[in-house]
Coordinates of C-alpha atoms and ligand atoms in Angstrom, one line a residue:
X1 CA 0.0 0.0 0.0
X2 CA 2.8 2.5 0.9
X3 CA 5.0 3.1 -2.0
X4 CA 8.6 2.5 -0.9
X5 CA 9.9 3.9 -4.2
X6 CA 9.4 7.3 -2.6
X7 CA 12.1 6.4 -0.1
X8 CA 14.4 4.4 -2.5
X9 CA 14.3 7.4 -4.9
X10 CA 15.6 9.9 -2.3
X11 CA 18.9 11.6 -3.1
X12 CA 20.9 11.2 0.2
X13 CA 24.1 12.8 -1.0
X14 CA 23.1 16.3 -0.1
X15 CA 21.6 17.9 3.0
X16 CA 18.4 16.4 4.6
X17 CA 15.2 18.1 3.3
X18 CA 13.4 20.3 5.8
X19 CA 9.8 19.2 5.0
X20 CA 8.1 16.1 6.3
X21 CA 7.8 13.3 5.4
X22 CA 10.6 13.7 2.9
X23 CA 13.1 14.4 5.7
X24 CA 12.2 11.1 7.3
X25 CA 12.5 9.2 4.0
X26 CA 16.0 10.7 3.7
X27 CA 17.1 9.4 7.2
X28 CA 15.4 6.0 6.6
X29 CA 17.5 5.5 3.4
X30 CA 20.7 6.7 5.3
X31 CA 20.0 4.2 8.1
X32 CA 19.3 1.4 5.6
X33 CA 22.8 2.0 4.1
X34 CA 24.4 1.7 7.5
X35 CA 22.3 -1.4 8.4
X36 CA 23.5 -3.1 5.1
X37 CA 27.1 -2.6 6.3
X38 CA 26.2 -4.0 9.8
X39 CA 24.6 -7.0 8.1
X40 CA 27.8 -7.8 6.1
X41 CA 29.9 -7.3 9.3
X42 CA 27.8 -9.8 11.3
X43 CA 27.1 -12.1 8.4
X44 CA 23.4 -12.3 9.2
X45 CA 20.2 -10.3 9.2
X46 CA 19.7 -7.7 11.9
X47 CA 17.0 -8.5 14.5
X48 CA 14.4 -6.4 16.2
X49 CA 12.6 -7.1 19.5
X50 CA 9.7 -4.7 20.0
X51 CA 7.6 -4.7 23.2
X52 CA 4.4 -2.7 23.2
X53 CA 2.6 -1.9 26.4
X54 CA -0.7 -0.1 26.9
X55 CA -3.6 0.7 24.7
X56 CA -4.5 0.7 21.0
X57 CA -2.8 4.0 20.5
X58 CA 0.6 2.5 21.4
X59 CA -0.2 -0.6 19.3
X60 CA -0.9 1.7 16.3
X61 CA 2.3 3.7 16.9
X62 CA 4.3 0.4 17.1
X63 CA 3.1 -0.5 13.7
X64 CA 4.5 2.7 12.4
X65 CA 7.8 2.2 14.3
X66 CA 8.1 -1.4 13.0
X67 CA 7.6 -0.3 9.4
X68 CA 10.5 2.2 9.7
X69 CA 12.8 -0.4 11.3
X70 CA 11.8 -3.0 8.8
X71 CA 12.6 -0.7 5.9
X72 CA 16.0 -0.1 7.5
X73 CA 16.6 -3.8 7.6
X74 CA 15.6 -5.2 11.0
X75 CA 13.6 -8.4 11.2
X76 CA 11.2 -8.8 14.1
X77 CA 11.9 -11.8 16.4
X78 CA 10.0 -13.1 19.4
X79 CA 12.8 -12.8 21.9
X80 CA 13.6 -10.2 24.6
X81 CA 17.1 -9.5 23.3
X82 CA 18.0 -8.5 19.7
X83 CA 20.1 -6.1 17.7
X84 CA 17.5 -3.4 18.2
X85 CA 15.3 -3.5 21.4
X86 CA 12.4 -1.1 21.5
X87 CA 10.1 -0.5 24.4
X88 CA 6.9 1.4 23.6
X89 CA 5.7 2.2 27.2
X90 CA 2.5 3.0 29.0
X91 CA 2.2 5.0 32.2
X92 CA -1.5 4.9 32.8
X93 CA -1.0 2.9 36.0
X94 CA 2.1 2.7 38.3
X95 CA 2.6 -1.1 37.8
X96 CA 3.2 -0.6 34.1
X97 CA 6.2 1.6 35.0
X98 CA 7.7 -0.9 37.4
X99 CA 7.7 -3.6 34.8
X100 CA 9.7 -1.4 32.4
X101 CA 12.4 -0.7 35.0
X102 CA 12.6 -4.5 35.6
X103 CA 13.2 -5.1 31.9
X104 CA 15.8 -2.4 31.6
X105 CA 17.7 -4.0 34.5
X106 CA 17.8 -7.3 32.6
X107 CA 18.9 -5.6 29.4
X108 CA 22.0 -4.2 31.2
X109 CA 23.6 -7.6 31.2
X110 CA 22.4 -8.4 27.7
X111 CA 24.1 -5.3 26.4
X112 CA 27.3 -6.2 28.1
X113 CA 27.3 -9.4 26.1
X114 CA 26.3 -7.7 22.8
X115 CA 27.7 -4.2 22.9
X116 CA 26.4 -3.3 19.4
X117 CA 22.8 -3.8 20.6
X118 CA 20.7 -0.6 20.4
X119 CA 18.1 0.0 23.1
X120 CA 15.3 2.6 22.5
X121 CA 12.5 3.7 24.8
X122 CA 9.4 5.6 23.7
X123 CA 5.8 6.0 24.5
X124 CA 3.8 7.6 27.2
X125 CA 6.2 6.9 30.1
X126 CA 8.9 8.9 28.3
X127 CA 6.7 12.0 28.4
X128 CA 7.3 12.2 32.2
X129 CA 10.3 14.3 33.0
X130 CA 11.1 12.3 36.2
X131 CA 11.3 9.1 34.1
X132 CA 13.8 10.4 31.6
X133 CA 16.0 11.7 34.5
X134 CA 15.9 8.2 36.2
X135 CA 16.9 6.4 33.0
X136 CA 19.7 8.9 32.4
X137 CA 21.0 8.2 35.9
X138 CA 20.4 4.5 36.4
X139 CA 20.2 3.0 32.9
X140 CA 22.9 4.6 30.9
X141 CA 22.9 1.6 28.5
X142 CA 19.8 3.0 26.8
X143 CA 20.7 4.6 23.5
X144 CA 17.6 6.5 22.4
X145 CA 14.6 8.1 24.3
X146 CA 11.8 9.7 22.4
X147 CA 8.1 10.5 23.2
X148 CA 4.6 10.1 21.9
X149 CA 4.7 13.2 19.6
X150 CA 7.6 12.2 17.4
X151 CA 7.4 8.5 16.7
X152 CA 7.6 9.3 13.0
X153 CA 11.2 10.6 13.6
X154 CA 12.7 7.2 14.6
X155 CA 15.0 7.0 11.6
X156 CA 16.3 10.5 12.3
X157 CA 16.9 9.8 15.9
X158 CA 18.7 6.5 15.1
X159 CA 20.8 8.4 12.6
X160 CA 21.8 11.1 15.2
X161 CA 22.7 8.4 17.6
X162 CA 24.9 6.6 15.0
X163 CA 26.7 9.9 14.4
X164 CA 27.4 10.6 18.1
X165 CA 27.2 7.2 19.7
X166 CA 25.6 8.9 22.8
X167 CA 22.3 8.6 24.4
X168 CA 19.8 10.7 22.3
X169 CA 16.9 12.2 24.1
X170 CA 14.2 13.8 22.0
X171 CA 11.0 14.2 23.9
X172 CA 8.6 17.0 22.9
X173 CA 6.3 18.6 25.5
X174 CA 3.8 19.5 22.8
X175 CA 2.7 17.9 19.6
X176 CA 3.8 19.3 16.3
X177 CA 1.7 19.0 13.1
X178 CA 0.3 15.6 12.2
X179 CA 2.7 13.9 9.7
X180 CA 1.0 11.8 7.1
X181 CA 2.3 9.4 4.4
X182 CA 4.6 7.3 6.4
X183 CA 4.7 3.5 6.1
X184 CA 3.1 1.2 8.6
X185 CA 3.3 -2.6 9.2
X186 CA 0.0 -4.3 10.1
X187 CA -0.2 -7.2 12.5
X188 CA -3.2 -8.7 10.8
X189 CA -3.8 -8.6 7.0
X190 CA -7.6 -8.4 7.4
X191 CA -8.0 -5.8 10.2
X192 CA -6.5 -2.5 11.0
X193 CA -6.6 0.4 13.5
X194 CA -6.9 3.9 12.1
X195 CA -6.1 7.0 14.2
X196 CA -8.8 9.5 13.8
X197 CA -7.6 11.8 16.5
X198 CA -4.7 12.2 19.0
X199 CA -4.5 13.4 22.5
X200 CA -7.2 14.3 25.0
X201 CA -8.7 17.4 26.5
X202 CA -10.9 15.9 29.2
X203 CA -8.5 15.9 32.2
X204 CA -10.3 13.3 34.2
X205 CA -8.8 14.0 37.6
X206 CA -7.1 10.5 37.9
X207 CA -5.7 10.3 34.4
X208 CA -2.2 11.0 33.1
X209 CA -3.1 10.6 29.4
X210 CA -3.8 14.3 28.6
X211 CA -0.3 15.1 30.0
X212 CA 1.5 12.5 28.1
X213 CA -0.5 12.6 24.8
X214 CA -1.1 16.3 24.6
X215 CA -4.2 18.2 23.5
X216 CA -6.9 16.8 21.3
X217 CA -6.2 17.0 17.5
X218 CA -8.4 15.4 14.9
X219 CA -7.0 14.2 11.6
X220 CA -8.7 15.6 8.5
X221 CA -11.5 13.4 7.2
X222 CA -10.0 13.2 3.7
X223 CA -6.8 11.7 5.1
X224 CA -8.7 9.2 7.2
X225 CA -11.0 8.1 4.4
X226 CA -8.1 7.8 2.0
X227 CA -6.2 5.6 4.4
X228 CA -9.2 3.4 4.8
X229 CA -9.8 3.1 1.1
X230 CA -6.2 2.1 0.7
X231 CA -6.6 -0.5 3.5
X232 CA -9.7 -1.9 1.9
X233 CA -7.9 -2.1 -1.5
X234 CA -5.2 -4.1 0.4
X235 CA -7.7 -6.7 1.7
X236 CA -8.7 -5.2 5.1
X237 CA -12.3 -5.9 6.0
X238 CA -12.4 -4.6 9.6
X239 CA -11.5 -1.1 10.7
X240 CA -11.1 0.1 14.3
X241 CA -11.3 3.9 14.5
X242 CA -9.0 5.1 17.3
X243 CA -9.1 8.1 19.7
X244 CA -9.2 8.8 23.4
X245 CA -12.7 10.3 22.9
X246 CA -14.0 9.6 19.4
X247 CA -17.3 11.3 20.2
X248 CA -15.6 14.7 20.1
X249 CA -14.0 14.0 16.7
X250 CA -13.9 17.0 14.4
X251 CA -14.2 19.7 17.1
X252 CA -10.7 21.0 16.3
X253 CA -11.3 21.0 12.5
X254 CA -12.6 23.5 10.1
X255 CA -15.7 22.2 8.4
X256 CA -17.2 20.7 11.5
X257 CA -17.5 17.1 10.5
X258 CA -18.9 15.1 13.5
X259 CA -18.0 11.5 14.4
X260 CA -21.4 10.2 13.3
X261 CA -20.8 11.9 9.9
X262 CA -17.4 10.4 9.6
X263 CA -18.8 6.9 10.4
X264 CA -21.4 7.3 7.6
X265 CA -18.5 8.1 5.2
X266 CA -16.5 5.1 6.3
X267 CA -19.6 3.0 5.8
X268 CA -19.6 3.9 2.1
X269 CA -16.2 2.4 1.5
X270 CA -16.5 -0.9 -0.5
X271 CA -14.7 -3.9 1.0
X272 CA -15.0 -2.8 4.6
X273 CA -17.4 -5.2 6.4
X274 CA -16.9 -4.3 10.0
X275 CA -16.4 -0.9 11.7
X276 CA -15.4 -0.6 15.3
X277 CA -14.3 2.4 17.4
X278 CA -12.7 3.2 20.7
X279 CA -13.3 5.0 23.0
X280 CA -16.6 6.8 23.6
X281 CA -16.9 9.3 26.4
X282 CA -20.5 9.2 27.7
X283 CA -20.7 12.9 28.1
X284 CA -20.2 13.4 24.3
X285 CA -22.3 10.5 22.9
X286 CA -24.8 12.1 20.6
X287 CA -28.2 11.1 19.4
X288 CA -26.8 11.4 15.9
X289 CA -24.2 8.7 16.7
X290 CA -26.9 6.4 18.1
X291 CA -28.8 6.9 14.8
X292 CA -25.7 6.2 12.7
X293 CA -25.0 3.0 14.6
X294 CA -28.6 1.8 14.5
X295 CA -28.9 2.5 10.7
X296 CA -25.6 0.9 9.8
X297 CA -25.1 -2.6 8.6
X298 CA -21.3 -2.4 9.1
X299 CA -20.8 -0.8 12.5
X300 CA -20.4 -3.7 15.0
X301 CA -23.1 -4.3 17.7
X302 CA -20.7 -3.3 20.4
X303 CA -20.1 -0.1 22.4
X304 CA -17.4 0.4 24.9
X305 CA -18.7 3.1 27.2
X306 CA -16.5 3.7 30.2
X307 CA -18.4 4.4 33.4
X308 CA -15.4 4.6 35.8
X309 CA -17.7 4.9 38.8
X310 CA -21.5 4.6 39.5
X311 CA -21.4 7.2 42.2
X312 CA -22.4 10.7 41.1
X313 CA -20.2 12.2 43.9
X314 CA -17.2 10.3 42.7
X315 CA -17.9 11.0 39.1
X316 CA -17.9 14.7 40.0
X317 CA -14.5 14.4 41.7
X318 CA -13.3 12.5 38.7
X319 CA -14.3 15.4 36.5
X320 CA -16.3 13.0 34.2
X321 CA -19.1 15.5 33.6
X322 CA -22.1 13.1 33.9
X323 CA -24.1 11.7 36.7
X324 CA -25.1 8.1 37.5
X325 CA -28.6 9.0 36.1
X326 CA -27.3 10.5 32.9
X327 CA -25.3 7.4 32.2
X328 CA -28.1 5.0 33.0
X329 CA -30.6 6.9 30.8
X330 CA -28.0 7.1 28.0
X331 CA -27.8 3.3 28.1
X332 CA -31.6 3.1 28.0
X333 CA -31.7 5.3 24.9
X334 CA -29.0 3.2 23.2
X335 CA -30.8 -0.1 24.1
X336 CA -34.2 1.2 22.8
X337 CA -32.7 1.7 19.4
X338 CA -30.3 -1.3 19.5
X339 CA -31.7 -4.0 21.9
X340 CA -29.0 -6.5 20.8
X341 CA -26.0 -4.2 21.5
X342 CA -23.2 -5.5 23.6
X343 CA -21.9 -3.0 26.2
X344 CA -18.5 -3.0 27.8
X345 CA -17.0 -0.6 30.2
X346 CA -14.0 0.5 32.3
X347 CA -14.3 0.8 36.1
X348 CA -11.9 2.2 38.7
X349 CA -12.1 1.0 42.3
X350 CA -10.7 2.9 45.2
X351 CA -10.7 6.4 43.8
X352 CA -9.8 8.9 46.6
X353 CA -12.8 9.4 49.0
X354 CA -14.7 6.3 47.6
X355 CA -16.9 5.0 50.4
X356 CA -18.7 1.6 50.6
X357 CA -21.9 3.5 49.6
X358 CA -20.2 4.9 46.5
X359 CA -18.9 1.4 45.6
X360 CA -22.4 0.0 46.0
X361 CA -23.6 2.6 43.4
X362 CA -21.0 1.2 41.0
X363 CA -22.3 -2.3 41.7
X364 CA -25.8 -1.1 41.1
X365 CA -25.0 0.3 37.6
X366 CA -23.1 -2.9 36.8
X367 CA -26.2 -5.0 37.7
X368 CA -28.6 -2.7 35.9
X369 CA -26.6 -2.3 32.6
X370 CA -25.4 -5.9 32.5
X371 CA -22.1 -5.5 30.7
X372 CA -20.8 -8.3 28.4
X373 CA -17.4 -7.6 29.9
X374 CA -15.7 -5.0 32.1
X375 CA -12.1 -3.8 32.4
X376 CA -11.8 -3.0 36.1
X377 CA -8.8 -1.3 37.6
X378 CA -7.6 -0.5 41.0
X379 CA -7.0 3.2 41.3
X380 CA -3.4 4.1 40.8
X381 CA -2.0 7.4 42.0
X382 CA -0.4 9.3 39.1
X383 CA 1.9 12.1 40.1
X384 CA 0.8 15.5 38.6
X385 CA -2.9 14.6 38.3
X386 CA -5.4 16.4 40.6
X387 CA -6.5 13.1 42.2
X388 CA -3.0 12.4 43.4
X389 CA -3.1 15.4 45.6
X390 CA -6.4 14.5 47.2
X391 CA -5.9 13.6 50.9
X392 CA -8.5 10.9 51.3
X393 CA -6.8 8.0 49.5
X394 CA -8.5 4.7 50.1
X395 CA -6.4 2.0 52.0
X396 CA -5.1 -0.9 50.0
X397 CA -7.0 -3.6 51.9
X398 CA -10.4 -1.8 51.4
X399 CA -9.7 -1.4 47.7
X400 CA -8.6 -5.0 47.3
X401 CA -11.7 -6.3 48.9
X402 CA -14.0 -4.1 46.8
X403 CA -12.1 -5.2 43.6
X404 CA -12.7 -8.9 44.4
X405 CA -16.4 -8.3 45.0
X406 CA -16.7 -6.3 41.8
X407 CA -14.9 -9.1 39.8
X408 CA -17.3 -11.6 41.2
X409 CA -20.4 -9.6 40.2
X410 CA -19.0 -8.9 36.7
X411 CA -18.2 -12.6 36.1
X412 CA -21.6 -13.8 37.2
X413 CA -23.3 -11.4 34.8
X414 CA -21.0 -12.2 31.9
X415 CA -21.6 -15.9 32.4
X416 CA -25.4 -15.4 32.4
X417 CA -25.2 -13.4 29.2
X418 CA -23.0 -15.9 27.4
X419 CA -24.9 -18.9 28.7
X420 CA -28.1 -17.4 27.3
X421 CA -26.6 -17.3 23.8
X422 CA -25.6 -20.9 23.5
X423 CA -27.2 -22.5 20.5
X424 CA -27.5 -19.3 18.5
X425 CA -25.9 -18.7 15.1
X426 CA -23.6 -15.8 14.5
X427 CA -21.0 -14.3 12.2
X428 CA -17.4 -14.7 13.3
X429 CA -14.4 -13.0 11.9
X430 CA -11.7 -15.7 12.1
X431 CA -8.5 -14.1 13.4
X432 CA -5.7 -16.4 14.4
X433 CA -4.6 -19.9 15.4
X434 CA -5.3 -20.5 19.1
X435 CA -2.1 -20.2 21.1
X436 CA -2.9 -23.2 23.3
X437 CA -4.5 -25.5 20.8
X438 CA -3.4 -25.2 17.2
X439 CA -6.5 -27.1 15.9
X440 CA -8.6 -24.2 17.0
X441 CA -9.1 -20.8 15.3
X442 CA -9.9 -17.9 17.5
X443 CA -12.3 -15.3 16.1
X444 CA -14.6 -12.5 17.2
X445 CA -18.3 -11.9 17.1
X446 CA -19.6 -8.5 16.0
X447 CA -20.1 -8.0 19.8
X448 CA -16.3 -8.4 20.2
X449 CA -16.8 -11.6 22.2
X450 CA -14.2 -14.3 21.5
X451 CA -15.2 -17.6 19.9
X452 CA -12.9 -20.6 19.4
X453 CA -13.8 -23.0 16.6
X454 CA -12.3 -26.2 15.1
X455 CA -11.3 -24.9 11.6
X456 CA -8.5 -24.9 9.1
X457 CA -6.1 -21.9 9.1
X458 CA -7.1 -20.9 5.6
X459 CA -10.4 -19.4 7.0
X460 CA -8.3 -16.7 8.8
X461 CA -9.4 -13.3 7.6
X462 CA -12.9 -14.4 6.5
X463 CA -16.2 -14.1 8.2
X464 CA -17.8 -17.5 8.9
X465 CA -21.2 -18.5 10.1
X466 CA -20.8 -20.3 13.4
X467 CA -23.1 -22.0 15.9
X468 CA -22.2 -21.2 19.5
X469 CA -22.0 -24.6 21.1
X470 CA -20.7 -23.9 24.6
X471 CA -20.2 -20.9 26.9
X472 CA -17.0 -20.6 29.0
X473 CA -17.9 -17.4 30.9
X474 CA -16.3 -14.7 28.9
X475 CA -16.1 -16.5 25.6
X476 CA -17.6 -19.3 23.5
X477 CA -16.7 -22.5 21.8
X478 CA -18.3 -22.8 18.4
X479 CA -18.8 -24.9 15.3
X480 CA -18.6 -23.7 11.7
X481 CA -22.0 -24.3 10.0
Ligands
LIG1 N1 -9.9 7.6 27.0 C1 -10.4 6.4 27.5 C2 -9.5 5.7 28.5 C3 -8.1 5.7 28.4 S1 -7.2 5.0 29.8 C4 -11.7 6.8 28.2 O1 -11.9 7.9 28.7 O2 -12.4 5.9 28.4 C5 -8.0 3.4 30.0 C6 -8.6 3.2 31.3 O3 -7.6 3.2 32.3 C7 -9.6 4.3 31.8 O4 -10.9 4.2 31.2 C8 -9.6 4.1 33.2 O5 -10.6 3.2 33.6 C9 -8.2 3.5 33.5 N2 -7.4 4.4 34.2 C10 -6.9 5.6 33.8 N3 -6.2 6.2 34.8 C11 -6.2 5.4 35.8 C12 -5.6 5.5 37.2 N4 -4.9 6.5 37.6 N5 -5.8 4.4 38.0 C13 -6.5 3.3 37.6 N6 -7.1 3.2 36.4 C14 -6.9 4.3 35.5
LIG2 FE1 -8.0 9.9 30.5 FE2 -10.4 10.9 30.7 FE3 -9.0 11.5 28.6 FE4 -10.0 9.0 28.9 S1 -11.2 10.9 28.6 S2 -7.9 9.6 28.3 S3 -9.8 8.7 31.1 S4 -8.6 12.1 30.7
LIG3 FE1 -1.1 3.9 28.3 FE2 -0.5 5.9 26.8 FE3 -2.5 4.3 26.2 S1 -0.5 5.9 29.0 S2 -3.2 3.6 28.1 S3 -0.4 3.8 26.3 S4 -2.4 6.5 25.8

């Protein structure tokens, strides 16, 4: 889909161009020349180990990073150590950070054994000044550090490092313009994520994302639609539109295209059979979007609608801008138009000041809405966010106990929902060979629920009619009809 002749045709004898993306093409070609020399020196292909943490945004960035490295000459391997090791980090909760430091410690010895190894760190964690300071001090074996706003510059950063052989730190506090027309390497040939916007303006009081991903910026609709048409021409049948709050898509653009209007345009693209999107903030979910979903034959029957807490008081302290009643009545409106829709959500347990009564309000919404599945998180204090400064933090034992009770309720409901669907027929997009049992293919229903079927690998990438034969709580076993 991406035409690599653009890069191969660059003249790299003179100065680097100033404009993007030509500048990056220049550095990609320069690095490729260097890598070819390395390959001859080592007598083998160069290897790449890429570890991506966090959400779909990082997953999508990693596809762009991998394409750059793959053009340069690196081949991805499934091992922790390689000629190029890249960590694309997440910092939404504290435990993600601890894991990264653990891995960096391990890499210290690896690099002693293989001094030519390059170690690069990027992603949300690198946007925190304290983190970069710590890496500089305690992990000097890291070669490159960059952030979330300049992933497209990887080749230039590598080139600068090769010139100086020093640790290169290039983290921007603010986003520059959106750079289009760079290559990307998809994990699946039949489905793809497409960024429709970057950043977030909501500043939920617990959340670090607005600080590490910057202000909300929407991509122009023509660029998005052109990308999706290209993907469809390349055999992609499922598209996931990505943004921290897709419901406010278009607000930063001239022309005022809404998210619902964008969806209607995506719907028109031949070849695309399934459309998904993440994430919808309840405060911005419009009637127009409900109509677009209800009238569509391609938008999946699934909506991820993060609740975070069922207590109006906690929601106010979280700066979510809706009440428990607003949320429940929104769900009622959605279900009136789409009775079959599968709802999923995110919940935080133990936000500062959460009492047992507040927690009961969350359980109450969970019981009333009956989610197909729930991502529940224990509140994690993020330095710099308003909630971290609140002086009524909930003790760990209390949070742990609530978390267990919440899980129990969620599991019971999910099981009831899946049990009730056994025997039904449904369309399943067959996605990959099951990692535990290679005679099974794992796929997804339109509702996003997983189904495992006995099938041959050549069905991967197609939509098959399946009978759901058995419920296993969160997922199904099925038979191709
Ligand atoms: N933009 C998305 C969510 C991005 S972060 C949205 O608004 O829904 C994904 C989830 O991580 C959030 O929905 C929230 O449930 C959780 N999360 C964010 N910050 C957290 C924190 N400090 N502690 C625990 N969970 C958190
Ligand atoms: Fe974080 Fe809230 Fe933005 Fe989601 S909407 S990324 S939870 S600040
Ligand atoms: Fe994590 Fe960054 Fe996503 S903090 S959840 S990877 S936007």
